[in-house]
XYZ file of C-alpha atoms in Angstrom:
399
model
C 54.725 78.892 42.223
C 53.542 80.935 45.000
C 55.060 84.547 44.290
C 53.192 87.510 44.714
C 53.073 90.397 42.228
C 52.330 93.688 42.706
C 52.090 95.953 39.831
C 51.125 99.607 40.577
C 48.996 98.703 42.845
C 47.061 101.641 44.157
C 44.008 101.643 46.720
C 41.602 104.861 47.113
C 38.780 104.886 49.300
C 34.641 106.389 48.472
C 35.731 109.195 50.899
C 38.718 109.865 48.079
C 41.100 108.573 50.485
C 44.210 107.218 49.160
C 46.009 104.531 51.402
C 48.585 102.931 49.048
C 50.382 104.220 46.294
C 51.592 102.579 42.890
C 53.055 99.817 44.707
C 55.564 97.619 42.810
C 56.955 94.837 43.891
C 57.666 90.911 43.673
C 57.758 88.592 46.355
C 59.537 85.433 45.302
C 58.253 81.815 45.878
C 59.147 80.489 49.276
C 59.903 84.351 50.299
C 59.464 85.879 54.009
C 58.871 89.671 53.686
C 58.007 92.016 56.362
C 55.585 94.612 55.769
C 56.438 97.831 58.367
C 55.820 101.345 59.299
C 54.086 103.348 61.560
C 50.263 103.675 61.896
C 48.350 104.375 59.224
C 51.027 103.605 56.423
C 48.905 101.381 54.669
C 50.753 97.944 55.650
C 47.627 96.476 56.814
C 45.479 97.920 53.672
C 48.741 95.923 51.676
C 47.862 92.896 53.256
C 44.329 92.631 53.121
C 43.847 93.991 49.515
C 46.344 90.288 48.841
C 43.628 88.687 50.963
C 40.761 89.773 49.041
C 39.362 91.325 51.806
C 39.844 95.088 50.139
C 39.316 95.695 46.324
C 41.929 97.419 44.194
C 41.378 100.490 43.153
C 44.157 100.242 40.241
C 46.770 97.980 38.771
C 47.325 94.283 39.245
C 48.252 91.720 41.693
C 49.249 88.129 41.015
C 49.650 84.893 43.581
C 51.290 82.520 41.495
C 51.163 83.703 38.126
C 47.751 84.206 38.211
C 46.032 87.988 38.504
C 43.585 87.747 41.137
C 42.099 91.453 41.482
C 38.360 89.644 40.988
C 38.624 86.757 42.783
C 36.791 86.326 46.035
C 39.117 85.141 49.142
C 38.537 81.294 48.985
C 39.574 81.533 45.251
C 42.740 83.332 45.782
C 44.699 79.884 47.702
C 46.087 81.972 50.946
C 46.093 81.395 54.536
C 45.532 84.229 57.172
C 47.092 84.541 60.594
C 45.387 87.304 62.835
C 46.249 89.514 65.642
C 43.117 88.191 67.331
C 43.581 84.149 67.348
C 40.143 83.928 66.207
C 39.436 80.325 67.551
C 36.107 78.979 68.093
C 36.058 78.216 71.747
C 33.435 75.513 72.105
C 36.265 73.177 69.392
C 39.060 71.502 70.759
C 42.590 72.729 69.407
C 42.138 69.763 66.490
C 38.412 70.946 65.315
C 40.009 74.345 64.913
C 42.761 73.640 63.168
C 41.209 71.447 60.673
C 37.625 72.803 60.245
C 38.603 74.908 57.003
C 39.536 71.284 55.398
C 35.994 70.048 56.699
C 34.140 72.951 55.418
C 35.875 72.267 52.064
C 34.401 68.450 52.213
C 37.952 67.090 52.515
C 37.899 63.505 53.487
C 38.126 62.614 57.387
C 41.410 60.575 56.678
C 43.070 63.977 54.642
C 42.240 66.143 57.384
C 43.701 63.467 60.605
C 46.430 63.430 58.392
C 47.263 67.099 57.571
C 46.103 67.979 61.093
C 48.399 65.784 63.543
C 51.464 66.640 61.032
C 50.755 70.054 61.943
C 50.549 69.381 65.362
C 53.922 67.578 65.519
C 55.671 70.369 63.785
C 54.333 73.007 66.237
C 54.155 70.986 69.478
C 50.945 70.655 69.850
C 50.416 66.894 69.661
C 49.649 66.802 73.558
C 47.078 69.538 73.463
C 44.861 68.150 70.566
C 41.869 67.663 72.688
C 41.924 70.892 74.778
C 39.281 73.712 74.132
C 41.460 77.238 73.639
C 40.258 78.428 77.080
C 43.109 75.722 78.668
C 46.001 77.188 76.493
C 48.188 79.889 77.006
C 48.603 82.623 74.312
C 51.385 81.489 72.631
C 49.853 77.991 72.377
C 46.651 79.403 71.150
C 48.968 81.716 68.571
C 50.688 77.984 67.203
C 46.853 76.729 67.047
C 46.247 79.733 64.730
C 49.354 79.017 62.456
C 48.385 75.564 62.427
C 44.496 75.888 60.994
C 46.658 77.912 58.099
C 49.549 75.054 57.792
C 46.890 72.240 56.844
C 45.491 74.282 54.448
C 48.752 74.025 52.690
C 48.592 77.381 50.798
C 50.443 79.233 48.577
C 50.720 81.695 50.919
C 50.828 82.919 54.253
C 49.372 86.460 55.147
C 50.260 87.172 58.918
C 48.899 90.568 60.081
C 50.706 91.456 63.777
C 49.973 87.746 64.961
C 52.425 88.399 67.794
C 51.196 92.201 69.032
C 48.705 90.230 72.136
C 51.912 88.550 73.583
C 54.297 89.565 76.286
C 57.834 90.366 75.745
C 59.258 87.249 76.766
C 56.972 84.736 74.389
C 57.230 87.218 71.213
C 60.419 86.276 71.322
C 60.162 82.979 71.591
C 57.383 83.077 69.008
C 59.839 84.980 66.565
C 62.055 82.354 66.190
C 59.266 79.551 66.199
C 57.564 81.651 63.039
C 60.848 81.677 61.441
C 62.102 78.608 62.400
C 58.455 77.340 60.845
C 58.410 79.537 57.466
C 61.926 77.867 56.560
C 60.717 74.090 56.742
C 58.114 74.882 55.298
C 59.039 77.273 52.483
C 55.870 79.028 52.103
C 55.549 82.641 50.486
C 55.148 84.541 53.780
C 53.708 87.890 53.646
C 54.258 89.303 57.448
C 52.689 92.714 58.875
C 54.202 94.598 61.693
C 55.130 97.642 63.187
C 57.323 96.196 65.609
C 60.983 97.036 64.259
C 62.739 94.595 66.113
C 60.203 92.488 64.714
C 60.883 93.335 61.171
C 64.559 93.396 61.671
C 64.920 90.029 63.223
C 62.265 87.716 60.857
C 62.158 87.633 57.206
C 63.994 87.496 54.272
C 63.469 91.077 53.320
C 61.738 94.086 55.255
C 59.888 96.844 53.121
C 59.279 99.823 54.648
C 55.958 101.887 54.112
C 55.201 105.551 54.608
C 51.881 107.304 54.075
C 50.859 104.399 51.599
C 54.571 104.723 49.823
C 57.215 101.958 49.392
C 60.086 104.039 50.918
C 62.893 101.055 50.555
C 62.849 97.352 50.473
C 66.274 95.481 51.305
C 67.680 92.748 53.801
C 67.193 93.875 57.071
C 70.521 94.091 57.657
C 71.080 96.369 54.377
C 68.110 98.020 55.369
C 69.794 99.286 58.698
C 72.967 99.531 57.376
C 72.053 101.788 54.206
C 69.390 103.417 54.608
C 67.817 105.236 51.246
C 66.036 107.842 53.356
C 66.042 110.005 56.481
C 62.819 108.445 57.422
C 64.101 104.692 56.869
C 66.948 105.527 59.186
C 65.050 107.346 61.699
C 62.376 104.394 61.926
C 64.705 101.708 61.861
C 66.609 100.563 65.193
C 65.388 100.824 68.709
C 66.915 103.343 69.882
C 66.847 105.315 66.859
C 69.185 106.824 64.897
C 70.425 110.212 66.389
C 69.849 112.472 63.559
C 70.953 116.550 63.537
C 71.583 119.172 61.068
C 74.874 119.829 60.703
C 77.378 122.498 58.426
C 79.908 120.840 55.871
C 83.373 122.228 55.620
C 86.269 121.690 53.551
C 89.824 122.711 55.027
C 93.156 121.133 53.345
C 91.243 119.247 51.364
C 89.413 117.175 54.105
C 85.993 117.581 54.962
C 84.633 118.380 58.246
C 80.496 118.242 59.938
C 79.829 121.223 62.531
C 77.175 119.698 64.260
C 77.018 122.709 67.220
C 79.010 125.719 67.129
C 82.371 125.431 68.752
C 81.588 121.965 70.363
C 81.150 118.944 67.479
C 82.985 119.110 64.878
C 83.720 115.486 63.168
C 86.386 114.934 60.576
C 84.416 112.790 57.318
C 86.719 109.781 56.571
C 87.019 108.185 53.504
C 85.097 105.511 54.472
C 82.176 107.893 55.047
C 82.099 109.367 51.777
C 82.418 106.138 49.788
C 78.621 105.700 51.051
C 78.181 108.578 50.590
C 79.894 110.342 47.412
C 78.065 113.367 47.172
C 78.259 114.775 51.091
C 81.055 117.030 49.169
C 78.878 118.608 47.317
C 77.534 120.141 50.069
C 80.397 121.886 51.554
C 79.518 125.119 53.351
C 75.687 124.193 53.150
C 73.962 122.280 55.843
C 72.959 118.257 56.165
C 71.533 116.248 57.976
C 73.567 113.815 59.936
C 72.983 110.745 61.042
C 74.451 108.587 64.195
C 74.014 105.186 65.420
C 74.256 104.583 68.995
C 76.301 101.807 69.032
C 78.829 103.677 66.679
C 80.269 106.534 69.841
C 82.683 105.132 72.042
C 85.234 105.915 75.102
C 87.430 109.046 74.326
C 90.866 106.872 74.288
C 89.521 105.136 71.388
C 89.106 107.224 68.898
C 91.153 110.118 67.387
C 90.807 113.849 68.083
C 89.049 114.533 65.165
C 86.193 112.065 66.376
C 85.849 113.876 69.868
C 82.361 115.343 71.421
C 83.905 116.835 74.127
C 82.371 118.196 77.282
C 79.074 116.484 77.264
C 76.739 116.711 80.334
C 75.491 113.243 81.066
C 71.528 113.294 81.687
C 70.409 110.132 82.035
C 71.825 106.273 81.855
C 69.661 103.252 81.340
C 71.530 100.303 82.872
C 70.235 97.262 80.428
C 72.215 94.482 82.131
C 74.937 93.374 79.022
C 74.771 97.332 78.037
C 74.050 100.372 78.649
C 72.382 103.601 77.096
C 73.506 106.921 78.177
C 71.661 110.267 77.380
C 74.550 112.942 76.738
C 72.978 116.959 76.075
C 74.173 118.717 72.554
C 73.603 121.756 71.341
C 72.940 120.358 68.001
C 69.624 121.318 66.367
C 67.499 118.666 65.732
C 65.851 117.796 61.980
C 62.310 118.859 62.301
C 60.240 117.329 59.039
C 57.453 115.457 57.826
C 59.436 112.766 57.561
C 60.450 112.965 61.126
C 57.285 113.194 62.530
C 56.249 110.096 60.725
C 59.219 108.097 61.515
C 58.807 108.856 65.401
C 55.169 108.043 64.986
C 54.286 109.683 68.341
C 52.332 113.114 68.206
C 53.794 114.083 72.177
C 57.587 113.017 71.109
C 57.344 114.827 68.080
C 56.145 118.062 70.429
C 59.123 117.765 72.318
C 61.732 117.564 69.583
C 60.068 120.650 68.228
C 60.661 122.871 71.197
C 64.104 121.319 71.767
C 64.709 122.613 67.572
C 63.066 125.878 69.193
C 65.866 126.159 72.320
C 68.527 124.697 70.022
C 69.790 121.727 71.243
C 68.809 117.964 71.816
C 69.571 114.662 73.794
C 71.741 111.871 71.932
C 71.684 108.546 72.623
C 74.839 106.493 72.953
C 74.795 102.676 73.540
C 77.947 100.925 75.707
C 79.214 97.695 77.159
C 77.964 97.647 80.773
C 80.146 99.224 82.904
C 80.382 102.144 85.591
C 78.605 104.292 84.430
C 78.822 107.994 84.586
C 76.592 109.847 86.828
C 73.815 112.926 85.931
C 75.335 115.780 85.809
C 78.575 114.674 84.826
C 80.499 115.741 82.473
C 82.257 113.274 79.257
C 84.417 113.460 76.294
C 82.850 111.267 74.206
C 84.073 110.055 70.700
C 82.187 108.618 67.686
C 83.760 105.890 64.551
C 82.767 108.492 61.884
C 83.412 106.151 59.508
C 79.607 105.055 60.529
C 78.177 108.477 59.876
C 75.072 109.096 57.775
C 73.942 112.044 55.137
C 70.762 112.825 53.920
C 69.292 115.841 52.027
C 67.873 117.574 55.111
C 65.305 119.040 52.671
C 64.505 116.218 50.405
C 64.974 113.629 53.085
C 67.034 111.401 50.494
C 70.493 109.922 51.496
C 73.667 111.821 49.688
C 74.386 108.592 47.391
């Protein structure tokens, strides 16, 4: 059994620092979880109090039934996978990869063994005798992986180990890594703040804030159904498009004013089954959330799901798609858990003075197409039965 435990789990520094806080959770046997959230969340404390690398302050953590809070790093039967490949550069790729077995006295026929299967399942048979220097990154990144394969552990700790790559090999390297962790079936504990990382690898994301388990679902769930304004701000690239907005009732249908005299966006039924309690909130404000992908053409959506008159200020031609800025007047949600969820001090700055002036930019993602110029002006429409509503005080979703 190679689960991992965690049972209130809390880490304070000397300083009186507190980076994580009573974290619970269980990661099954054979599990791939994603640990993510912007800096400083603790993610990286998570990982490397597992590791043995940081003590726990409180609580108790298990790796396969058995509590490990006082056992040194080689006692503890994981494998680490580092940002940094960490390879000794006067070995060849198979000396790396198999000088933990050698260290651990591990007879010469055991490690040849463990070593070339390794290389075979990450296509590195060919490079076996090359120093690091004549690989490329994402070669050296498999030679990593692989001196943690032949260790055979219960687990695999993998802090950022694709942050150092380009755009194109992450990719690739995504879907080796997952591709790799379902052969093998290895407990996989994976670090990142990358959220297309997190939502594309992985059984399982949980999301971290200020040392806090915020949520922990499917990625898909997680996206879908978000439990907080900052889980829904954080997760998707581009974000959510989140503003306060005024709830109505009128003929016993309930309405979200998003901008005086200019949105105003009939809640279906489908909207409120997510999210029963939005009526409790009629004729006090929200917050309100919006995926891009969810606005569409104005002919395809019904006059109740209309943003009409928007001035078009900028459109990012993505080659399948395309994202088009559109100016509101709608005031933007301004929090703690805003700031953290944009996780950029500058961007933040911005959204302030736009709350100041009383308006904001949304984001609206299309089909390639012609696009509409700057300047211009749109009707645009939105599928409300995608909306979101969250507590704009409390940050929690109206479930």
């Amino acid at each position: 059994m190679g689960n991992i435990v965690f049972e209130d789990i809390n880490k304070i520094y000397p300083d009186g620092t507190q980076a994580v806080f009573d974290l619970d959770l269980e990661i099954e046997d054979g599990e791939f979880v994603i640990f993510v959230g912007p800096s400083g969340c603790g993610k990286s404390t998570v990982l490397r109090m597992v590791a043995g690398l940081e003590d726990i302050t409180s609580g108790k953590l298990s790796i396969g039934g058995k509590v490990v809070n006082d056992l040194t790093p080689k006692e503890r039967d994981i494998a680490m996978v580092f940002q940094s490949y960490a390879l000794y550069p006067h070995m060849s790729v198979f000396d790396n990869m198999g000088f933990a077995l050698k260290l651990a006295k591990t007879p010469k026929s055991e490690i040849d063994k463990r070593v070339n299967e390794a290389a075979e399942v990450l296509g590195l048979t060919d490079y076996l005798h090359r120093k690091p220097k004549a690989l490329s990154g994402g070669q050296r990144q498999r030679v990593a992986m692989g001196r943690a394969i032949v260790r055979d552990p219960q687990a695999f700790l993998m802090d950022e180990p694709l942050s150092n790559l380009d755009a194109k090999l992450r990719v690739q390297m995504r879907a080796e890594i997952n591709d790799l962790q379902q052969r093998l079936g290895t407990t996989t504990l994976y670090v990142t703040h990358d959220q297309v990382e997190a939502m594309t690898m992985g059984d399982r994301v949980a999301v971290l804030k200020a040392g806090r388990l915020e949520q922990v679902d499917a990625p898909q769930r997680l996206y879908d159904h978000p439990d907080t304004i900052f889980v829904a701000g954080f997760m998707g690239s581009p974000s959510m498009n989140l503003a306060e907005a005024q709830v109505s009732s009128e003929n016993g249908r309930l309405f979200a004013e998003l901008e005086d005299g200019g949105i105003r966006l009939h809640v279906p039924d489908e909207a409120l089954e997510q999210y029963p309690r939005v009526g409790d909130y009629a004729g006090q404000r929200v917050a309100v959330g919006m995926r891009p992908e969810h606005f569409a053409l104005r002919e395809e959506v019904k006059d109740d799901q209309v943003l009409p008159g928007r001035e078009i200020a900028l459109v990012e031609m993505l080659g399948s798609e395309m994202l088009v800025h559109f100016k509101t007047g709608a005031r933007p949600i301004v929090s703690e858990d805003i700031r953290a969820a944009i996780d950029d001090a500058d961007a933040f700055e911005e959204l302030e003075r736009r709350a100041a002036a009383g308006g904001q930019d949304f984001v609206a993602r299309f089909d390639a197409q012609d696009p509409p110029r700057t300047g211009q002006t749109v009707d645009y429409g939105f599928h409300t039965e995608h909306l979101h509503f969250f507590d704009p005080d409390s940050g929690e979703a109206l479930r």
